[in-house]
Short mmCIF file of C-alpha atoms and ligand atoms in Angstrom, two decimals:
data_model
loop_
_atom_site.label_atom_id
_atom_site.label_comp_id
_atom_site.label_asym_id
_atom_site.label_seq_id
_atom_site.Cartn_x
_atom_site.Cartn_y
_atom_site.Cartn_z
CA MET Y 1 79.72 -154.26 -57.91
CA ARG Y 2 78.92 -154.18 -54.21
CA GLY Y 3 80.24 -151.96 -51.40
CA ILE Y 4 83.27 -149.70 -51.48
CA ALA Y 5 86.87 -150.79 -52.07
CA SER Y 6 89.32 -150.06 -49.25
CA VAL Y 7 92.07 -149.03 -51.69
CA PRO Y 8 91.33 -146.39 -54.35
CA THR Y 9 92.97 -146.22 -57.79
CA TYR Y 10 93.60 -142.49 -57.42
CA VAL Y 11 93.26 -139.59 -55.00
CA VAL Y 12 91.99 -136.10 -55.86
CA MET Y 13 93.77 -133.24 -54.08
CA GLN Y 14 92.33 -129.71 -53.97
CA PRO Y 15 95.44 -127.54 -53.50
CA ASN Y 16 93.26 -124.43 -53.22
CA THR Y 17 89.70 -123.23 -53.64
CA LEU Y 18 90.51 -120.27 -55.89
CA CYS Y 19 90.04 -120.06 -59.63
CA ASN Y 20 91.17 -117.16 -61.81
CA LEU Y 21 88.20 -117.78 -64.17
CA ASP Y 22 84.46 -117.67 -63.46
CA CYS Y 23 82.90 -120.07 -65.98
CA SER Y 24 79.13 -119.91 -65.92
CA TYR Y 25 78.68 -123.70 -65.63
CA CYS Y 26 81.22 -124.15 -62.81
CA TYR Y 27 80.07 -126.15 -59.77
CA LEU Y 28 82.70 -124.87 -57.30
CA PRO Y 29 81.26 -122.88 -54.37
CA PHE Y 30 84.40 -121.05 -53.18
CA ARG Y 31 86.17 -120.28 -56.44
CA GLN Y 32 86.50 -116.58 -55.57
CA VAL Y 33 88.21 -117.34 -52.24
CA ASP Y 34 91.90 -118.16 -51.85
CA LYS Y 35 92.17 -120.97 -49.30
CA ARG Y 36 95.33 -123.00 -49.75
CA MET Y 37 96.05 -126.52 -48.62
CA PRO Y 38 98.69 -126.63 -45.87
CA VAL Y 39 101.66 -128.96 -46.50
CA GLU Y 40 100.64 -131.03 -43.42
CA VAL Y 41 97.53 -132.17 -45.30
CA ALA Y 42 99.58 -133.38 -48.29
CA ALA Y 43 102.04 -135.10 -45.93
CA ALA Y 44 99.21 -136.95 -44.16
CA VAL Y 45 97.86 -138.23 -47.49
CA ALA Y 46 101.30 -139.06 -48.92
CA GLU Y 47 102.05 -141.57 -46.18
CA LEU Y 48 99.28 -143.91 -47.27
CA VAL Y 49 99.67 -143.18 -50.99
CA ALA Y 50 103.28 -144.42 -50.79
CA GLU Y 51 101.98 -147.70 -49.36
CA TRP Y 52 99.35 -148.08 -52.11
CA ALA Y 53 101.87 -147.23 -54.83
CA ARG Y 54 104.11 -150.12 -53.72
CA SER Y 55 101.58 -152.59 -55.08
CA GLY Y 56 101.08 -150.89 -58.47
CA ARG Y 57 100.48 -147.72 -60.44
CA PHE Y 58 98.90 -144.95 -58.40
CA SER Y 59 97.81 -141.44 -59.39
CA VAL Y 60 97.35 -138.19 -57.53
CA VAL Y 61 95.11 -135.74 -59.39
CA TRP Y 62 95.50 -132.06 -58.48
CA HIS Y 63 92.15 -130.49 -59.24
CA GLY Y 64 91.13 -127.24 -57.52
CA GLY Y 65 89.92 -124.51 -57.93
CA GLU Y 66 92.56 -123.79 -60.50
CA PRO Y 67 95.61 -125.71 -59.26
CA LEU Y 68 98.08 -123.37 -61.00
CA ALA Y 69 96.60 -120.45 -59.05
CA THR Y 70 98.27 -122.07 -56.02
CA GLY Y 71 101.63 -120.85 -57.33
CA ARG Y 72 104.66 -122.96 -58.27
CA GLU Y 73 106.42 -122.68 -54.95
CA HIS Y 74 103.48 -123.84 -52.85
CA LEU Y 75 102.43 -126.56 -55.32
CA ALA Y 76 106.01 -127.90 -55.26
CA ALA Y 77 105.85 -127.99 -51.47
CA LEU Y 78 102.58 -129.99 -51.67
CA LEU Y 79 104.09 -132.44 -54.18
CA ALA Y 80 107.26 -132.97 -52.17
CA PRO Y 81 105.91 -135.37 -49.49
CA PHE Y 82 104.79 -137.84 -52.18
CA GLY Y 83 108.34 -138.72 -53.22
CA SER Y 84 109.02 -140.74 -56.38
CA GLY Y 85 106.97 -143.46 -58.06
CA ILE Y 86 103.66 -141.57 -57.89
CA GLU Y 87 101.95 -140.35 -61.06
CA HIS Y 88 100.89 -136.72 -60.66
CA HIS Y 89 98.18 -135.18 -62.86
CA VAL Y 90 96.94 -131.63 -62.98
CA GLN Y 91 93.57 -130.48 -64.37
CA THR Y 92 93.96 -126.87 -65.45
CA ASN Y 93 92.12 -124.17 -67.37
CA ALA Y 94 95.48 -123.55 -69.11
CA THR Y 95 95.32 -119.75 -68.83
CA LEU Y 96 98.31 -119.52 -66.49
CA ILE Y 97 100.59 -121.91 -68.40
CA ASP Y 98 103.83 -120.28 -69.42
CA ASP Y 99 107.43 -121.48 -69.87
CA ALA Y 100 108.05 -121.48 -66.12
CA TRP Y 101 105.03 -123.77 -65.59
CA CYS Y 102 106.26 -126.01 -68.43
CA ASP Y 103 109.62 -126.29 -66.64
CA PHE Y 104 107.68 -127.22 -63.50
CA PHE Y 105 105.68 -129.95 -65.28
CA ILE Y 106 108.87 -131.42 -66.72
CA GLU Y 107 110.83 -131.24 -63.45
CA HIS Y 108 108.03 -132.81 -61.38
CA GLN Y 109 106.84 -135.15 -64.16
CA VAL Y 110 103.31 -133.84 -63.89
CA ARG Y 111 100.85 -134.94 -66.58
CA VAL Y 112 98.67 -132.11 -67.81
CA SER Y 113 94.99 -132.10 -68.74
CA VAL Y 114 93.50 -128.86 -70.06
CA SER Y 115 89.85 -127.80 -69.94
CA VAL Y 116 88.69 -126.38 -73.27
CA ASP Y 117 85.26 -126.75 -74.85
CA GLY Y 118 86.23 -126.92 -78.52
CA PRO Y 119 86.37 -124.09 -81.09
CA GLU Y 120 86.02 -120.51 -79.84
CA ALA Y 121 82.24 -120.40 -80.48
CA TYR Y 122 81.71 -123.23 -77.97
CA ASN Y 123 83.70 -121.50 -75.20
CA GLY Y 124 81.19 -118.75 -74.45
CA GLU Y 125 80.71 -120.05 -70.88
CA ARG Y 126 84.43 -119.80 -70.17
CA ILE Y 127 84.92 -116.29 -68.90
CA THR Y 128 87.28 -114.34 -66.69
CA ARG Y 129 86.25 -112.93 -63.35
CA GLY Y 130 85.73 -109.63 -65.16
CA GLY Y 131 83.24 -111.37 -67.49
CA ARG Y 132 85.48 -111.37 -70.58
CA PRO Y 133 85.98 -114.39 -72.86
CA ALA Y 134 88.89 -116.56 -71.69
CA TYR Y 135 89.40 -118.47 -74.95
CA ASP Y 136 92.47 -116.54 -76.19
CA ARG Y 137 94.22 -117.08 -72.85
CA ILE Y 138 93.33 -120.79 -72.85
CA VAL Y 139 94.75 -121.22 -76.37
CA ARG Y 140 97.89 -119.26 -75.48
CA GLY Y 141 98.56 -121.68 -72.61
CA ILE Y 142 97.94 -124.73 -74.79
CA ASP Y 143 100.22 -123.31 -77.50
CA THR Y 144 102.98 -123.03 -74.90
CA LEU Y 145 102.58 -126.72 -74.03
CA ARG Y 146 102.75 -127.60 -77.73
CA ARG Y 147 105.82 -125.45 -78.35
CA ARG Y 148 107.56 -127.14 -75.43
CA GLY Y 149 106.58 -130.62 -76.68
CA ILE Y 150 104.63 -131.46 -73.49
CA PRO Y 151 101.89 -134.03 -74.17
CA PHE Y 152 98.46 -133.20 -72.77
CA SER Y 153 94.92 -134.50 -72.41
CA ALA Y 154 91.80 -132.39 -72.86
CA LEU Y 155 88.45 -132.21 -71.10
CA CYS Y 156 85.54 -130.69 -73.01
CA VAL Y 157 82.16 -129.69 -71.56
CA VAL Y 158 79.29 -129.82 -74.07
CA GLY Y 159 76.31 -127.67 -73.11
CA ASP Y 160 74.09 -128.47 -76.08
CA PRO Y 161 74.62 -132.00 -77.38
CA ARG Y 162 72.80 -132.34 -80.71
CA PRO Y 163 73.39 -133.49 -84.28
CA GLY Y 164 75.96 -131.48 -86.22
CA VAL Y 165 78.21 -130.69 -83.25
CA ALA Y 166 80.35 -133.76 -82.61
CA ALA Y 167 82.25 -134.12 -85.90
CA GLY Y 168 83.52 -130.51 -85.78
CA LEU Y 169 84.42 -130.88 -82.11
CA TYR Y 170 86.44 -134.01 -82.76
CA ASP Y 171 88.28 -132.36 -85.70
CA TYR Y 172 89.14 -129.45 -83.40
CA PHE Y 173 90.76 -131.75 -80.86
CA LEU Y 174 92.63 -133.64 -83.60
CA ASP Y 175 94.18 -130.30 -84.64
CA LEU Y 176 94.78 -129.26 -81.03
CA GLY Y 177 97.08 -132.25 -80.58
CA CYS Y 178 95.79 -133.75 -77.31
CA ASP Y 179 96.39 -137.46 -76.86
CA VAL Y 180 93.38 -138.21 -74.63
CA LEU Y 181 89.95 -136.54 -74.77
CA GLY Y 182 87.10 -136.67 -72.27
CA ILE Y 183 83.67 -135.33 -73.21
CA ASN Y 184 81.34 -134.23 -70.39
CA VAL Y 185 77.80 -133.19 -71.13
CA GLU Y 186 77.17 -130.24 -68.79
CA GLU Y 187 75.83 -131.41 -65.43
CA ARG Y 188 73.54 -129.75 -62.91
CA GLU Y 189 75.65 -129.87 -59.79
CA GLY Y 190 77.14 -127.67 -57.12
CA VAL Y 191 76.34 -124.01 -57.65
CA ASN Y 192 75.42 -124.68 -61.28
CA THR Y 193 71.66 -125.14 -61.07
CA ARG Y 194 70.93 -124.88 -64.80
CA ALA Y 195 68.71 -127.63 -66.20
CA ASN Y 196 70.54 -130.35 -68.13
CA ARG Y 197 67.61 -132.04 -69.82
CA HIS Y 198 67.88 -132.47 -73.58
CA GLU Y 199 65.90 -134.22 -76.29
CA ALA Y 200 66.82 -137.91 -76.15
CA ALA Y 201 67.18 -138.19 -79.94
CA ASP Y 202 69.53 -135.18 -80.07
CA VAL Y 203 71.87 -136.53 -77.41
CA THR Y 204 71.93 -140.02 -78.93
CA ALA Y 205 72.70 -138.52 -82.35
CA PHE Y 206 75.50 -136.44 -80.81
CA TRP Y 207 77.23 -139.53 -79.41
CA SER Y 208 76.63 -141.52 -82.58
CA GLU Y 209 78.24 -138.77 -84.66
CA LEU Y 210 81.19 -138.65 -82.27
CA VAL Y 211 81.78 -142.40 -82.67
CA ALA Y 212 81.70 -142.02 -86.46
CA ALA Y 213 84.20 -139.11 -86.32
CA TRP Y 214 86.53 -141.06 -84.04
CA ARG Y 215 86.36 -144.19 -86.18
CA ARG Y 216 87.41 -142.17 -89.25
CA GLU Y 217 90.61 -141.11 -87.47
CA PRO Y 218 91.12 -142.79 -84.06
CA ARG Y 219 94.30 -140.85 -83.26
CA ILE Y 220 93.00 -139.64 -79.89
CA HIS Y 221 92.03 -141.86 -76.98
CA LEU Y 222 88.40 -140.86 -76.70
CA ARG Y 223 87.48 -141.83 -73.14
CA GLU Y 224 83.70 -142.30 -73.34
CA VAL Y 225 83.68 -143.96 -76.77
CA GLU Y 226 86.50 -146.40 -76.02
CA TRP Y 227 84.86 -147.44 -72.75
CA SER Y 228 81.53 -148.00 -74.55
CA LEU Y 229 83.18 -150.13 -77.23
CA ARG Y 230 84.95 -152.17 -74.55
CA TYR Y 231 81.63 -152.78 -72.88
CA VAL Y 232 79.91 -153.77 -76.14
CA ALA Y 233 82.78 -156.17 -76.97
CA ALA Y 234 82.54 -157.68 -73.47
CA VAL Y 235 78.78 -158.21 -73.89
CA LEU Y 236 79.44 -160.03 -77.19
CA ASP Y 237 82.17 -162.15 -75.51
CA GLY Y 238 79.93 -162.92 -72.54
CA THR Y 239 82.42 -161.26 -70.15
CA ALA Y 240 80.50 -158.04 -69.36
CA ASP Y 241 79.96 -159.09 -65.74
CA ASP Y 242 83.71 -158.94 -65.18
CA LEU Y 243 84.19 -155.46 -66.63
CA LEU Y 244 83.23 -153.21 -63.73
CA PRO Y 245 85.34 -153.49 -60.59
CA ARG Y 246 83.84 -155.68 -57.86
CA ARG Y 247 83.63 -152.72 -55.50
CA LEU Y 248 83.12 -148.98 -56.03
CA ASP Y 249 86.30 -146.93 -56.21
CA PRO Y 250 86.12 -144.60 -53.17
CA ILE Y 251 87.91 -141.76 -55.10
CA PRO Y 252 88.93 -139.85 -51.95
CA THR Y 253 88.88 -136.10 -52.56
CA ILE Y 254 91.02 -134.23 -50.06
CA ALA Y 255 89.76 -130.69 -49.67
CA TYR Y 256 92.16 -127.84 -48.97
CA ASP Y 257 91.58 -128.20 -45.19
CA GLY Y 258 92.15 -131.98 -45.08
CA SER Y 259 88.51 -133.04 -45.01
CA VAL Y 260 87.79 -136.15 -47.07
CA VAL Y 261 84.79 -136.51 -49.35
CA LEU Y 262 84.41 -139.93 -50.94
CA LEU Y 263 82.99 -141.00 -54.31
CA SER Y 264 82.09 -137.56 -55.71
CA PRO Y 265 84.57 -134.64 -55.60
CA GLU Y 266 81.71 -132.29 -56.50
CA LEU Y 267 80.20 -132.66 -53.00
CA ALA Y 268 83.24 -131.09 -51.30
CA GLY Y 269 82.45 -127.71 -49.78
CA PHE Y 270 78.67 -128.24 -49.60
CA HIS Y 271 76.46 -128.64 -46.57
CA ASP Y 272 73.01 -130.13 -46.14
CA PRO Y 273 70.81 -130.20 -43.01
CA ARG Y 274 70.37 -134.00 -43.40
CA TYR Y 275 73.88 -134.99 -44.51
CA GLY Y 276 76.09 -132.36 -42.86
CA ASP Y 277 79.20 -131.46 -44.88
CA PHE Y 278 79.37 -134.83 -46.72
CA SER Y 279 82.85 -135.47 -45.35
CA SER Y 280 83.88 -138.83 -43.90
CA GLY Y 281 86.66 -137.39 -41.72
CA ASN Y 282 89.76 -135.21 -41.84
CA VAL Y 283 93.28 -136.49 -42.53
CA LEU Y 284 94.66 -134.08 -39.90
CA GLU Y 285 92.57 -135.88 -37.26
CA ARG Y 286 92.39 -139.49 -38.47
CA PRO Y 287 94.57 -141.53 -40.84
CA LEU Y 288 93.12 -141.75 -44.36
CA GLY Y 289 93.11 -145.58 -44.16
CA GLU Y 290 90.79 -145.47 -41.15
CA ILE Y 291 88.52 -142.96 -42.87
CA LEU Y 292 88.24 -145.28 -45.89
CA ALA Y 293 87.63 -148.35 -43.74
CA GLY Y 294 84.67 -146.59 -42.08
CA ALA Y 295 83.27 -145.15 -45.33
CA ALA Y 296 79.98 -147.04 -45.33
CA ALA Y 297 79.10 -145.53 -41.93
CA THR Y 298 78.85 -142.04 -43.48
CA PRO Y 299 75.03 -141.59 -43.62
CA TRP Y 300 74.78 -140.32 -47.19
CA ILE Y 301 77.07 -143.09 -48.45
CA ALA Y 302 74.83 -145.77 -46.94
CA GLU Y 303 71.92 -144.11 -48.73
CA PHE Y 304 73.89 -143.99 -52.00
CA LEU Y 305 74.67 -147.70 -51.77
CA ASP Y 306 70.89 -148.30 -51.55
CA GLY Y 307 70.54 -146.23 -54.71
CA VAL Y 308 73.19 -148.28 -56.51
CA GLN Y 309 71.36 -151.43 -55.45
CA ALA Y 310 68.09 -149.99 -56.84
CA CYS Y 311 69.91 -149.29 -60.13
CA ARG Y 312 71.22 -152.84 -60.23
CA GLN Y 313 67.70 -154.20 -59.83
CA SER Y 314 65.91 -151.86 -62.20
CA CYS Y 315 68.20 -150.55 -64.91
CA PRO Y 316 69.28 -152.47 -68.02
CA TYR Y 317 72.30 -150.15 -68.33
CA PHE Y 318 73.72 -150.99 -64.91
CA GLY Y 319 76.50 -153.26 -66.23
CA PHE Y 320 77.76 -150.36 -68.34
CA CYS Y 321 77.23 -147.57 -65.85
CA GLY Y 322 77.64 -149.07 -62.38
CA GLY Y 323 75.23 -146.56 -60.87
CA ALA Y 324 77.03 -143.36 -62.01
CA HIS Y 325 77.90 -140.59 -59.59
CA ALA Y 326 76.56 -139.73 -56.17
CA ALA Y 327 76.73 -135.96 -56.72
CA ASN Y 328 74.36 -136.04 -59.69
CA ARG Y 329 71.68 -137.80 -57.64
CA TYR Y 330 72.05 -135.30 -54.82
CA PHE Y 331 72.11 -132.15 -56.93
CA GLU Y 332 69.25 -133.31 -59.16
CA HIS Y 333 67.02 -135.09 -56.61
CA GLY Y 334 68.20 -133.85 -53.20
CA ARG Y 335 68.94 -137.41 -52.07
CA PHE Y 336 71.08 -140.43 -52.98
CA ASP Y 337 68.77 -143.44 -53.10
CA THR Y 338 67.09 -142.50 -56.38
CA THR Y 339 68.04 -144.03 -59.74
CA GLU Y 340 67.83 -142.17 -63.07
CA THR Y 341 69.14 -138.65 -63.40
CA ASP Y 342 69.41 -136.34 -66.39
CA HIS Y 343 73.15 -136.87 -66.09
CA CYS Y 344 72.92 -140.63 -66.49
CA ARG Y 345 70.43 -140.24 -69.35
CA ASN Y 346 72.78 -137.86 -71.20
CA SER Y 347 76.10 -139.49 -70.44
CA LYS Y 348 75.41 -143.19 -69.91
CA ILE Y 349 72.14 -144.32 -71.48
CA ARG Y 350 72.29 -142.11 -74.59
CA LEU Y 351 76.01 -142.66 -74.99
CA LEU Y 352 75.50 -146.41 -75.22
CA GLU Y 353 72.47 -145.93 -77.47
CA GLY Y 354 74.55 -143.68 -79.73
CA VAL Y 355 77.27 -146.31 -80.03
CA LEU Y 356 74.67 -148.96 -80.84
CA ASP Y 357 72.96 -146.67 -83.40
CA HIS Y 358 76.32 -146.17 -85.06
CA ALA Y 359 76.89 -149.93 -85.15
CA ARG Y 360 73.41 -150.51 -86.66
CA ASP Y 361 74.00 -147.84 -89.32
CA HIS Y 362 77.34 -149.37 -90.27
CA GLN Y 363 76.49 -153.03 -90.47
CA PRO Y 364 78.17 -154.79 -93.35
CA THR Y 365 75.76 -155.24 -96.29
CA GLY Y 366 73.65 -158.36 -95.90
CA VAL Y 367 73.82 -158.45 -92.09
CA GLY Y 368 70.56 -158.11 -90.22
CA GLY Y 369 68.31 -159.64 -92.92
S1 LIG K 1 72.04 -145.44 -66.19
FE1 LIG K 1 71.15 -144.30 -64.44
S2 LIG K 1 69.53 -145.60 -63.66
FE2 LIG K 1 70.91 -146.89 -64.95
S3 LIG K 1 72.47 -147.76 -63.57
FE3 LIG K 1 73.26 -145.86 -64.35
S4 LIG K 1 72.67 -144.31 -62.80
FE4 LIG K 1 71.39 -146.08 -62.49
#
């Protein structure tokens, strides 16, 4: 993996900055402010997306703020320039989902992913702007999706990964009825400055237990575990070098005002004396294709590519991880050319170790001497 691809596999659109919740681990800096994306920004992005979609499947991910806080009318206006043949996804806290939103998802063929952290006891960080628990409202929204027969994915943040947590979490999501599940160990990024260092053995045991739970009933696509197993299988086949894409996916994030942040959506809205606002341009001033073509000239990106190179040379997990995310380096170390972070320890290194521990514990009798 070297350099940055000129064509992404998906684009992240921030239709607004506002969120109706105020979760304590949230990284978003302007979630109390209502700044909406003008339709001109969506139109400028849609032009190039239509071209990319001609050569294969292409996704647009609407991820705010809380995208549903944009309102149906305005979100429909933002979707309109994209035309047909584009896969739209929305990442939502689910609290605003009602029958009218379900009609919207069906009419616009929007795929829904809900953010929920497992059973009620694990959702203590998910609170309203008045400081009250949001869990009941989240579940009410998800129940509406289920009643309407709308399939959905789920994204779960785990603040305290340790033994005894994963099996119950997985059972919860089996009952919830999601078809895809992503597990994120809480990260220190954006305005969330809480430490994310955990005991190595606890995090490894968490992942190992999750693999065991999934293998008992693999009804849900479990993002992290399936990717790990693919990697392990590729190592055994001798094809691991072909698994990661040749170039980094630029993952353009289009902020509400049209500015483009590449590689790490979490950097949007931040400013640093050395790196400026992290943006590589604005789609209202320059075509997105040109912005992508000049990506490596953005100073922090050049520094990040040095960091990825340092990972390649020093880290035995590089083939699995690919250097992880730029934002974690910045928010943990204040720069991009470092290597290990607590994020990559929790979510890459210990994930793979957990999968391997599970495999060692479940060897057929007689294997391994
Ligand atoms: S696990 Fe960490 S140190 Fe290793 S390649 Fe990934 S980001 Fe770099």
